[in-house]
Coordinates of C-alpha atoms in Angstrom, one line a residue:
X1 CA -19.3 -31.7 -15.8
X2 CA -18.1 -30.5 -19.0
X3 CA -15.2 -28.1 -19.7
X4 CA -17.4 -24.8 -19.5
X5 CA -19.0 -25.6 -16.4
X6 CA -15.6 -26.2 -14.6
X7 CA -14.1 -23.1 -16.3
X8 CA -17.4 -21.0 -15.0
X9 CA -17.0 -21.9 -11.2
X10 CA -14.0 -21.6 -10.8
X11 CA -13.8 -18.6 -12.2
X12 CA -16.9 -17.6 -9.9
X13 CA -14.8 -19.3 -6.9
X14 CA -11.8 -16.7 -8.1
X15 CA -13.7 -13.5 -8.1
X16 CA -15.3 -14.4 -4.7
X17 CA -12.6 -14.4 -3.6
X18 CA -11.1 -11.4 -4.9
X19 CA -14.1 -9.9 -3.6
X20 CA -13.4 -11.2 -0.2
X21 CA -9.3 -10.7 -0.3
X22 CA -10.4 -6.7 -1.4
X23 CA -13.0 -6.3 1.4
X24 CA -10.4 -7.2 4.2
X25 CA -8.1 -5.1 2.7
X26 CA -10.1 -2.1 2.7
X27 CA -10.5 -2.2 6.6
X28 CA -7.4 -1.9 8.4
X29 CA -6.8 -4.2 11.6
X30 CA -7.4 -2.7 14.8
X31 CA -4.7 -2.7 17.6
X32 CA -5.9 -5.1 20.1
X33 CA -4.4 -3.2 22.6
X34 CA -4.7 0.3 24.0
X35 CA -1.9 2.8 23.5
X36 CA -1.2 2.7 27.3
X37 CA -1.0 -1.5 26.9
X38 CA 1.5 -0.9 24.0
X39 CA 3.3 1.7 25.6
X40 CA 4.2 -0.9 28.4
X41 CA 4.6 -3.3 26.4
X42 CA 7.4 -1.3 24.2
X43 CA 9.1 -0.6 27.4
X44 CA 9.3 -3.7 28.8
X45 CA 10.6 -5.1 25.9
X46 CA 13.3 -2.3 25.4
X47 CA 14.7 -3.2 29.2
X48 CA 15.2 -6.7 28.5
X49 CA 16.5 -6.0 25.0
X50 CA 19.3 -4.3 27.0
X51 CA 18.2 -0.5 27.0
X52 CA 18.9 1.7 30.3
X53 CA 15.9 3.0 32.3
X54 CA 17.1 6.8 31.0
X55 CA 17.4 5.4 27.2
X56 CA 14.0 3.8 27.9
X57 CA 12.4 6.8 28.6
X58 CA 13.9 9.0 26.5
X59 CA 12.8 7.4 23.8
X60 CA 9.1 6.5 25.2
X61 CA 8.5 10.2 26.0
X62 CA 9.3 10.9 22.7
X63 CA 7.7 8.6 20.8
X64 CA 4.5 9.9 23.2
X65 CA 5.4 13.3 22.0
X66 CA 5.3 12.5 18.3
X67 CA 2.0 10.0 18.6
X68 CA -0.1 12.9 20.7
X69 CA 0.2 14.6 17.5
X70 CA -2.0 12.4 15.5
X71 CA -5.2 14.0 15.5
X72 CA -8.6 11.7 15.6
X73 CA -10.3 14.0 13.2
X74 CA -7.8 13.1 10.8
X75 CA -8.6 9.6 10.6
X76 CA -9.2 8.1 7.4
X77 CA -12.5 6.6 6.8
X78 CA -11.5 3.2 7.3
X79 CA -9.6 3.9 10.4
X80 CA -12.5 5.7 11.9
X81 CA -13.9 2.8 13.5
X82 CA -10.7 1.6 15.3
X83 CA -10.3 5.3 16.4
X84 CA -7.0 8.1 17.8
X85 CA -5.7 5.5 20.6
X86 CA -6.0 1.9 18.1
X87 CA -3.8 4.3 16.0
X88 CA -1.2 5.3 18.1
X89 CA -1.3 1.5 19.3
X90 CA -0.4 0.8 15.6
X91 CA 2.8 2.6 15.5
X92 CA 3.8 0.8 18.8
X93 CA 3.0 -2.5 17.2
X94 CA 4.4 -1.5 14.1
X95 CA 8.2 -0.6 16.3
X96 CA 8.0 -3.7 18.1
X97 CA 8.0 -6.1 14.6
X98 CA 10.5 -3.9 13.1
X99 CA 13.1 -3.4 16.2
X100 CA 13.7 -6.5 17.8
X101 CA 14.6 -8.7 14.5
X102 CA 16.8 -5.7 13.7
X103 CA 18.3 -6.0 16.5
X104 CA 19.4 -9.4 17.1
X105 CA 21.3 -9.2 13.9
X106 CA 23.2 -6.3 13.8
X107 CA 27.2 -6.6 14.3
X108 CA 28.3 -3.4 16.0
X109 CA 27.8 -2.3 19.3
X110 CA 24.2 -1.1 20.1
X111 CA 26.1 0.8 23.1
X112 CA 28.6 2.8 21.0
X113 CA 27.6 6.5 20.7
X114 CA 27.7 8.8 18.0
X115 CA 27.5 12.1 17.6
X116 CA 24.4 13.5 15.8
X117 CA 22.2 17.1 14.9
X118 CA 20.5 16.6 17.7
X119 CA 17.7 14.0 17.2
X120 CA 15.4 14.0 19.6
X121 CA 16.6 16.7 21.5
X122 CA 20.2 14.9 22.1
X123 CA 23.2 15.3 20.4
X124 CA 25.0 12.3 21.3
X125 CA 22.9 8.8 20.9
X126 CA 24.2 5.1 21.2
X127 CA 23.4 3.2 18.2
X128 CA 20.5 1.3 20.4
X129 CA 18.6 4.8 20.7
X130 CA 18.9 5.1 16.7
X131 CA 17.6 2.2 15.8
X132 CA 14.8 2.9 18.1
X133 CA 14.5 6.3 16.1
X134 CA 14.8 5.2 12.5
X135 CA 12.5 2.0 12.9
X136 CA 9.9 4.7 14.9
X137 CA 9.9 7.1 11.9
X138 CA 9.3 4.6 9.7
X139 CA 6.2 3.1 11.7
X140 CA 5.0 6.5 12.2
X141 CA 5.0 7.1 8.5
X142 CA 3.5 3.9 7.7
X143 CA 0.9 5.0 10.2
X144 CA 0.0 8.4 8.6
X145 CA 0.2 7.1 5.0
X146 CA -2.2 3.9 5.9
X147 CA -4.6 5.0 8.4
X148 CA -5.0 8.9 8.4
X149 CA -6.0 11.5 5.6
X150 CA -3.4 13.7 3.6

């Protein structure tokens, strides 16, 4: 094969897959669990991380709270298809990647409290319940920005 012909598939090869790389991108991954699955999950993995039972459900009712509130007919086109409880699943999914490598490597005492404006509905939080808090803001807004409308 000449230069040309060489040059012409694999730039075919290339835009394939582009093409591809663009299609799977344009459909977001579907939880491959339920809400109630992740929930669970979440909250089995807080009690062995070290949480309490109250700290545990503190923050689960909360994070139910906040996750009720996203509304299926505000699903973005693409999310349609995984639908409301594959989304809320997400923000579970998306806590559990970003908590628990936080956590191992953090220095100061996940049991110290400090004193706050009331987050939550608390005043006083240990620094375990606001990492919990920060990483579940952050999931949540990664939620709404990737898989629901404006």
């Amino acid at each position: 094969m000449d230069r040309n012909r060489i040059g012409t598939v694999l730039m075919g090869l290339v835009l394939a897959f582009a093409c591809m790389s663009s299609t799977a991108h344009s459909t977001p991954k579907c939880s491959p669990k339920s809400y109630s699955q992740a929930r669970s999950a979440m909250t089995s993995r807080l009690l062995a991380a070290g949480y309490s039972k109250p700290q545990a459900g503190f923050l689960m009712r909360n994070a139910d709270r906040m996750t009720s509130t996203l509304r299926a007919d505000r699903l973005n086109d693409k999310a349609k298809a995984c639908g409301i409880d594959s989304a809320r699943a997400y923000v579970l999914g998306c806590l559990d990647k970003q908590l628990f490598p936080l956590q191992s490597r953090t220095s100061a005492s996940l049991d110290d409290e400090k004193q706050t404006k009331g987050f939550w509905g608390k005043k006083r939080l240990t620094i375990r319940e606001l990492l919990f808090i920060s990483e579940f803001h952050g999931c949540l807004g990664a939620a709404k920005e990737y898989l629901f409308r404006g």
